[in-house]
Short mmCIF file of C-alpha atoms in Angstrom, two decimals:
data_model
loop_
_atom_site.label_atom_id
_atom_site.label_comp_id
_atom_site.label_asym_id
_atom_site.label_seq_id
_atom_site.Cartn_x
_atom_site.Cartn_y
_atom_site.Cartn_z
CA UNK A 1 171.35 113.92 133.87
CA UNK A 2 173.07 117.29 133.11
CA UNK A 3 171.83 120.33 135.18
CA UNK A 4 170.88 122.44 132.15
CA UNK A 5 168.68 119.38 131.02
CA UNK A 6 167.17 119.28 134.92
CA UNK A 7 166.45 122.64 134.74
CA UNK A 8 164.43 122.56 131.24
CA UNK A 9 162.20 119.72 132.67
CA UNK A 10 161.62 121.97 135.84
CA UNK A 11 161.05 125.01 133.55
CA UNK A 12 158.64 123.02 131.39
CA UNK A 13 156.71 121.08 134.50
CA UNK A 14 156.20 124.60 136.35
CA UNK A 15 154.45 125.83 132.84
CA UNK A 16 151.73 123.11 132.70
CA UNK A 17 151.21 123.18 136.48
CA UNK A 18 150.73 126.92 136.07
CA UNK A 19 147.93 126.61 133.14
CA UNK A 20 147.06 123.18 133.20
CA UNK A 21 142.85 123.13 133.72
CA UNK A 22 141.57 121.16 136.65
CA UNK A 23 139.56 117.82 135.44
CA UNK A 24 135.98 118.61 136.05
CA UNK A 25 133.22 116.18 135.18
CA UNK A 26 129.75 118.32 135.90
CA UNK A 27 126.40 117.31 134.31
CA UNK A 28 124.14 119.82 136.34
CA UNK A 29 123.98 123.29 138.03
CA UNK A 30 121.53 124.34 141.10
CA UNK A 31 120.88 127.72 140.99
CA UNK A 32 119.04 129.65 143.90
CA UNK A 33 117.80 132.64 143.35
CA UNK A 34 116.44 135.37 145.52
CA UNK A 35 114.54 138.35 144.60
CA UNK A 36 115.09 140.83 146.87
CA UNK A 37 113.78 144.62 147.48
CA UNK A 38 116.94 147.20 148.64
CA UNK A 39 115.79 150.24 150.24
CA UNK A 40 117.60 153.56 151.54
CA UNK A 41 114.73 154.50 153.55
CA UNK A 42 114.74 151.70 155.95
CA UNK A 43 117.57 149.99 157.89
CA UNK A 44 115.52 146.90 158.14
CA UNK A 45 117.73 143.70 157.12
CA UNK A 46 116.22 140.04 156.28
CA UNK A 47 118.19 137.40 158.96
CA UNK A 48 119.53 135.61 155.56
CA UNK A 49 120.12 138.37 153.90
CA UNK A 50 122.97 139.67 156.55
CA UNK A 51 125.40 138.66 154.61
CA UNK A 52 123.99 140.51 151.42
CA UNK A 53 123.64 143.80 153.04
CA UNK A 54 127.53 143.59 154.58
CA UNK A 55 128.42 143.30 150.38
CA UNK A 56 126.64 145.42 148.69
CA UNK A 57 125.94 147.63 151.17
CA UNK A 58 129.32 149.93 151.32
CA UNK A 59 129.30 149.54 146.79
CA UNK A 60 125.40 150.88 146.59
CA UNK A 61 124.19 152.88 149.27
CA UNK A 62 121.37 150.37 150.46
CA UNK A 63 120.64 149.74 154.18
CA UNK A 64 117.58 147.54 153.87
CA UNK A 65 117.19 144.38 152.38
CA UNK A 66 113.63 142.23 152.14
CA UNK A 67 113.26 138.92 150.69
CA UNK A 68 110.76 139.02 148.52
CA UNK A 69 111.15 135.81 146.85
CA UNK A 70 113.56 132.45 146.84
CA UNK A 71 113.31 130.00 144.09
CA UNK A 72 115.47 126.74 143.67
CA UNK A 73 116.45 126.35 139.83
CA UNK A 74 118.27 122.84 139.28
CA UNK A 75 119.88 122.88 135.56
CA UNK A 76 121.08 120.59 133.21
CA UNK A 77 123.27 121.50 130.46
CA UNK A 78 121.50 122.62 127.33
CA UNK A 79 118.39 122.77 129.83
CA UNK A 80 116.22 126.44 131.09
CA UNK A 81 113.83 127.43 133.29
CA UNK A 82 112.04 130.11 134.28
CA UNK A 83 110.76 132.19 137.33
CA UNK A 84 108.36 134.94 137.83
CA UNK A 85 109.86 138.44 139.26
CA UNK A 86 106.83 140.33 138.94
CA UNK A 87 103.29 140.48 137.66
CA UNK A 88 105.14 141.85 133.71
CA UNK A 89 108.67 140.66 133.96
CA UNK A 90 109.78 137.10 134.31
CA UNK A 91 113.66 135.39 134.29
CA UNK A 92 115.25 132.81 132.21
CA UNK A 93 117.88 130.81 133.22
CA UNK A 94 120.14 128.77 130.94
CA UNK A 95 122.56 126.22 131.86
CA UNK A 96 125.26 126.45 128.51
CA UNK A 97 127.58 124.17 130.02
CA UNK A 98 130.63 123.91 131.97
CA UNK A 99 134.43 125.57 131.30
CA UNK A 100 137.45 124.29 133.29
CA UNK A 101 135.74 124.82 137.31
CA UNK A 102 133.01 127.39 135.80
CA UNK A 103 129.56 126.78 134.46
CA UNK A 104 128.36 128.78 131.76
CA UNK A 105 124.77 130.38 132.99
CA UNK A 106 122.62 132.82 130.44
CA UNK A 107 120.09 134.78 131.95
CA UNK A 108 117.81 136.81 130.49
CA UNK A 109 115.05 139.29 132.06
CA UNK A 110 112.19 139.86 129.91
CA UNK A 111 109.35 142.81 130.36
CA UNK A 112 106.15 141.52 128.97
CA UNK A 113 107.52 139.55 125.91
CA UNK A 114 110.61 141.70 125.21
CA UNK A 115 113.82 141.00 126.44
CA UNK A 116 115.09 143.64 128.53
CA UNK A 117 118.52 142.68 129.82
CA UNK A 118 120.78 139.51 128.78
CA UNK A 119 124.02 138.52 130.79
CA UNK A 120 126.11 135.65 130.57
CA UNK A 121 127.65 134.48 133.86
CA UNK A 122 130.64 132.14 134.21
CA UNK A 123 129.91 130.56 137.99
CA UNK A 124 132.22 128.89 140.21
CA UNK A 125 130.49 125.99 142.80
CA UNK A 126 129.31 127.56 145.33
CA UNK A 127 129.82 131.04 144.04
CA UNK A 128 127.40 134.04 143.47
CA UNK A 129 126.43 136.89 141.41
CA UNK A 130 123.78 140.02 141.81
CA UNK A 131 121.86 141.98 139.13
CA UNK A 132 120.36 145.07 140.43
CA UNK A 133 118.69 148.60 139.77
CA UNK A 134 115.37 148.15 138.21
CA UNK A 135 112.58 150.40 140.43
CA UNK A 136 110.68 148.59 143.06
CA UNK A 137 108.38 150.84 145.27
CA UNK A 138 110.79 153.00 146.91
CA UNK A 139 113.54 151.02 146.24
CA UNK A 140 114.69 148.64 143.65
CA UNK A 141 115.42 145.16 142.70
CA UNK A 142 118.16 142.56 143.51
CA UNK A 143 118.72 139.61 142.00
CA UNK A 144 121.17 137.01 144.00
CA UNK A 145 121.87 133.80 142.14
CA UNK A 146 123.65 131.68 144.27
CA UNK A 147 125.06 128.25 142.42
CA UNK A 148 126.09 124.88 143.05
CA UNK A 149 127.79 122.34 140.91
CA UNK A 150 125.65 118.50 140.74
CA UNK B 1 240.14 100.88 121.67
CA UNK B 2 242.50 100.53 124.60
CA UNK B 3 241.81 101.78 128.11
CA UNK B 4 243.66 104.39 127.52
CA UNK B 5 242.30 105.81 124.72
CA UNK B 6 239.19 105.04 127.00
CA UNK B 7 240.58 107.47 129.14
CA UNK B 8 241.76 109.88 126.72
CA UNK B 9 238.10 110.00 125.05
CA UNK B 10 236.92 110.90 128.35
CA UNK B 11 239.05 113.61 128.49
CA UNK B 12 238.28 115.22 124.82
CA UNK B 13 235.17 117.36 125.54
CA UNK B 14 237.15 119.17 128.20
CA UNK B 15 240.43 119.25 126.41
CA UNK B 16 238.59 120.72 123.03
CA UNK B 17 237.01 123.43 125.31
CA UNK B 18 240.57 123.91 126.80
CA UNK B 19 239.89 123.50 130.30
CA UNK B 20 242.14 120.42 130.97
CA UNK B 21 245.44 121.43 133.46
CA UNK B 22 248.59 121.69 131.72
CA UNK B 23 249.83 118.25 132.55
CA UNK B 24 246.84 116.28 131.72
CA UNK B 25 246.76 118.71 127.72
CA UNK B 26 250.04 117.44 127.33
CA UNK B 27 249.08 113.57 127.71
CA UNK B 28 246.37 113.87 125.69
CA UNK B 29 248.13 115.99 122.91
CA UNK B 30 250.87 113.51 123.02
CA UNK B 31 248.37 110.34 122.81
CA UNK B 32 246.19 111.93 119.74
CA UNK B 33 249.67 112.46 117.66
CA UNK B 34 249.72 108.31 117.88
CA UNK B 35 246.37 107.24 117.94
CA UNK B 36 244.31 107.65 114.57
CA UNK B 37 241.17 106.40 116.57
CA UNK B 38 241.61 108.93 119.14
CA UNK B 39 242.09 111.66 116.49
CA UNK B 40 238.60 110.52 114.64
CA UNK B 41 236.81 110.83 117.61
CA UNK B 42 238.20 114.55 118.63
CA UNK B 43 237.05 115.83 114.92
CA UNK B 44 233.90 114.17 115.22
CA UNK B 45 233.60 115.96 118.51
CA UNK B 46 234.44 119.36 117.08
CA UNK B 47 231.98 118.81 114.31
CA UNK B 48 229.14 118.23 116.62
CA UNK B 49 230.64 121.11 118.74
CA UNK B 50 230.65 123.37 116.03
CA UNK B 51 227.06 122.54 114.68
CA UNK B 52 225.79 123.43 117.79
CA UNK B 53 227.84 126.55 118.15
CA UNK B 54 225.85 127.54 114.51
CA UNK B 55 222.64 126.80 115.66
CA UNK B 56 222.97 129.16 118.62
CA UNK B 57 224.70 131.57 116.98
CA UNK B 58 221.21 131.97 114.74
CA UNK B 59 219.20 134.73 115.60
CA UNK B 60 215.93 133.28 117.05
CA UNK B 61 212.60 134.02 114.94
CA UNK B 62 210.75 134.20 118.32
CA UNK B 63 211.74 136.62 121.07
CA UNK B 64 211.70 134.11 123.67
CA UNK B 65 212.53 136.58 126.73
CA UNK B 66 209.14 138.84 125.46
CA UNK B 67 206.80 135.85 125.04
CA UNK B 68 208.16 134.36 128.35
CA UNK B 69 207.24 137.84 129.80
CA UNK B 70 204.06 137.49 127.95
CA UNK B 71 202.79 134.28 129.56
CA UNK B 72 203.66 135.32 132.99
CA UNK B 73 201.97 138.06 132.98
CA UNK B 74 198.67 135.78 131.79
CA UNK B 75 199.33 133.31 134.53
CA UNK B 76 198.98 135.70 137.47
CA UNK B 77 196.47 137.93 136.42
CA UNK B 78 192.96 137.15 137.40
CA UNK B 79 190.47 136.87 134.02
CA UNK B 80 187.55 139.74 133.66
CA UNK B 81 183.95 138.31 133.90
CA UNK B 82 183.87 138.77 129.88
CA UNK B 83 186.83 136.27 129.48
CA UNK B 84 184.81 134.09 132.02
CA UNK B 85 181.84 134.41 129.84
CA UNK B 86 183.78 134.18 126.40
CA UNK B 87 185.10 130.27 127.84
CA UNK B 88 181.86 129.54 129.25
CA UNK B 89 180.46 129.96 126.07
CA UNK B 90 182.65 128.40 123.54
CA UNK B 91 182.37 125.41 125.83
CA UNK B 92 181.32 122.41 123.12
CA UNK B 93 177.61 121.50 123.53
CA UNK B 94 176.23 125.00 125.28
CA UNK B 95 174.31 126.86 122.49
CA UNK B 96 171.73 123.56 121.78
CA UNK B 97 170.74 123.72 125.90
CA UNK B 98 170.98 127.35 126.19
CA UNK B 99 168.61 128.01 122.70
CA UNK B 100 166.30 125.41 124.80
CA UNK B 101 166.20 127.21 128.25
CA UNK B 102 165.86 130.40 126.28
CA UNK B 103 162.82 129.75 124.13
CA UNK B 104 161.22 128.15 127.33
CA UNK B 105 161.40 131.09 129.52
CA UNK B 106 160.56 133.92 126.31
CA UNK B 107 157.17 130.99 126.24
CA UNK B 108 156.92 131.94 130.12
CA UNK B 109 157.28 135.51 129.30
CA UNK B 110 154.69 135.84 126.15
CA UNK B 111 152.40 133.60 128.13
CA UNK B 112 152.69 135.53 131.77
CA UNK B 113 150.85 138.79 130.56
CA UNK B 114 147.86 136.81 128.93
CA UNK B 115 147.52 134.40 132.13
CA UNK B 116 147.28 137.58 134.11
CA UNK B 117 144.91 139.04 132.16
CA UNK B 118 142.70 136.52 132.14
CA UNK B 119 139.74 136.86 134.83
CA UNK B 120 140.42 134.47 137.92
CA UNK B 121 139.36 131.07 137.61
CA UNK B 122 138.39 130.72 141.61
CA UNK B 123 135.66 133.66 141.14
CA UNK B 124 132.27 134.06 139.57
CA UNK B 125 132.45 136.70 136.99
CA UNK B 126 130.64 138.11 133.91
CA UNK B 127 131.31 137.46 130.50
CA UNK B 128 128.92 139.14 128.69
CA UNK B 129 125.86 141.53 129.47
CA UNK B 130 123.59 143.82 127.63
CA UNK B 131 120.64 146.18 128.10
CA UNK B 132 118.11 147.51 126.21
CA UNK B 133 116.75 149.88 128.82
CA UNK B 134 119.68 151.57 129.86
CA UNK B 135 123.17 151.77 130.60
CA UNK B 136 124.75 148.74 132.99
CA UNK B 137 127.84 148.66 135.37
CA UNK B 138 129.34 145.86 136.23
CA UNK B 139 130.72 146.60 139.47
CA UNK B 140 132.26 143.94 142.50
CA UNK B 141 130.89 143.15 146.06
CA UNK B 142 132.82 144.53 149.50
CA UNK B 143 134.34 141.69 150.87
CA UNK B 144 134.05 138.56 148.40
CA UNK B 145 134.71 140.30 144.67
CA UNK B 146 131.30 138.46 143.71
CA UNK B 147 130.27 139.99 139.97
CA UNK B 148 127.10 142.77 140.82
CA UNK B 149 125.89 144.19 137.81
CA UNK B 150 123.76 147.19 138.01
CA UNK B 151 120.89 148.29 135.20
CA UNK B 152 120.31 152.17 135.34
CA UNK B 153 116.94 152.11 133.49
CA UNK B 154 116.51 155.28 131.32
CA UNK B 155 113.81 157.44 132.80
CA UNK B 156 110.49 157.95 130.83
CA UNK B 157 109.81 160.47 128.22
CA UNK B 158 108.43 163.74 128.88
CA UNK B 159 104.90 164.18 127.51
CA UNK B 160 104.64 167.44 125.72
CA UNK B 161 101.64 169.21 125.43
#
């Protein structure tokens, strides 16, 4: 086979590899999630939450972390579920389905009835995400969701 | 023919450009006064002699020194890269691969800046998010680039009295 034709096949081969999506065949996510109170006043840090303080410590200015709360949320696709955050505000989690190696996760905070905040996550197995910053006694509120694919 | 006229034909081409000795002219003058075969063969020889004489005599429509110069001037000089190029190129058979190597790397090029800027597939990130208490950031842990996003709830109204 001529070079020049050699070369197009290579050209062409190094394309798909570049953008071709992995085959993923996921029916269910398990999310955990922690609620967690972040202080500046304390240097107090949770043994599981080590790991937690080392990230978001240097990007927020918090030196103590508490668990408050750890919840395990298994998902199917289409499915949601809920947890309770506080005595007025409550969390929805929606499994929308999966993308390529991400799963599609809507969550939603409400206050009372009314939604408050919406976000739609795009999760890797075994990856993570935080939502943070409403007021929580002298500190505030963390949210870790920490997901695996089933 | 005899042998001797044999030998006498032989003898023409030089004796018709005159460079026969003496001796030997003599013979072969003597010979052609007797031999009417010998004779038609010296005039057929001075025909051809003079048709050649005419065609060299011509001036030449090509300067044949100049184009000689010409070519040997081409044969030892050494070609530029565009001459290099210029053969390359009107080889038979290059523009249908070429056109196909080109439109596959210009795909590669359109293609490269939208890959890039799509988010990573190997991390978690956010897609979407809104608030309707306040302003959010979405902002990226220390060490593993997980997505934090951070609500800044609006603080309450004064009361005013």
């Amino acid at each position: 086979m001529k070079p020049t034709y050699l070369l197009l096949i290579a050209l062409a081969a190094l394309f798909l590899l570049v953008n071709a999506p992995p085959a993923v065949a996921n029916s269910g996510f398990i999310a955990d999630v922690e609620v967690i109170n972040a202080l500046q006043t304390s240097d107090e840090v949770d043994p599981e939450l080590s790991g937690l303080a080392s990230e978001v410590g240097p990007v927020l200015s918090y030196t103590g972390f508490k668990l408050l709360k750890k919840s395990r949320l298994p998902l199917e696709i289409g499915g949601t579920r809920e947890l309770l955050l506080s005595q007025d505000r409550r969390l929805t989690l929606k499994l929308e389905g999966f993308q390529a190696n991400q799963a599609r996760l809507n969550l939603k905070i409400f206050k009372n009835h009314t939604e408050i905040f919406a976000t739609t996550l795009l999760m890797i197995d075994h990856g993570s995400a935080i939502i943070g910053g409403p007021k929580l006694k002298k500190g505030v509120i963390l949210l870790r969701i920490e997901g695996k694919f089933d | 023919m005899t042998s001797v006229c044999d030998e006498i034909t032989y003898k023409l081409s030089a004796y018709l450009d005159n460079e026969l000795p003496d001796e030997e002219k003599s013979k072969v003058e003597a010979h052609l006064k007797a031999c009417p075969s010998c004779q038609r063969s010296l005039q057929k020889l001075k025909k051809s002699s003079e048709l050649i004489a005419t065609a060299l005599s011509d001036r030449p429509a090509v300067d044949f020194d100049k184009a000689w110069e010409n070519i040997e001037a081409r044969i030892h000089s050494r070609p530029t890269i565009w001459q290099y190029l210029r053969a390359f190129m009107a080889r038979p058979g290059f523009w249908i691969p070429a056109g196909a190597v080109g439109a596959v790397a210009m795909l590669l090029v359109l293609c490269l800046p939208i890959y890039k800027s799509q988010p990573s597939a190997n991390l978690s990130h956010v897609e979407s998010v809104s608030s309707k208490t306040g302003r959010v950031m979405v902002l990226q842990t220390a060490k593993t680039s997980q997505p934090l996003i951070w609500i800044m709830e609006s603080p309450p109204k004064e009361k005013h009295i």
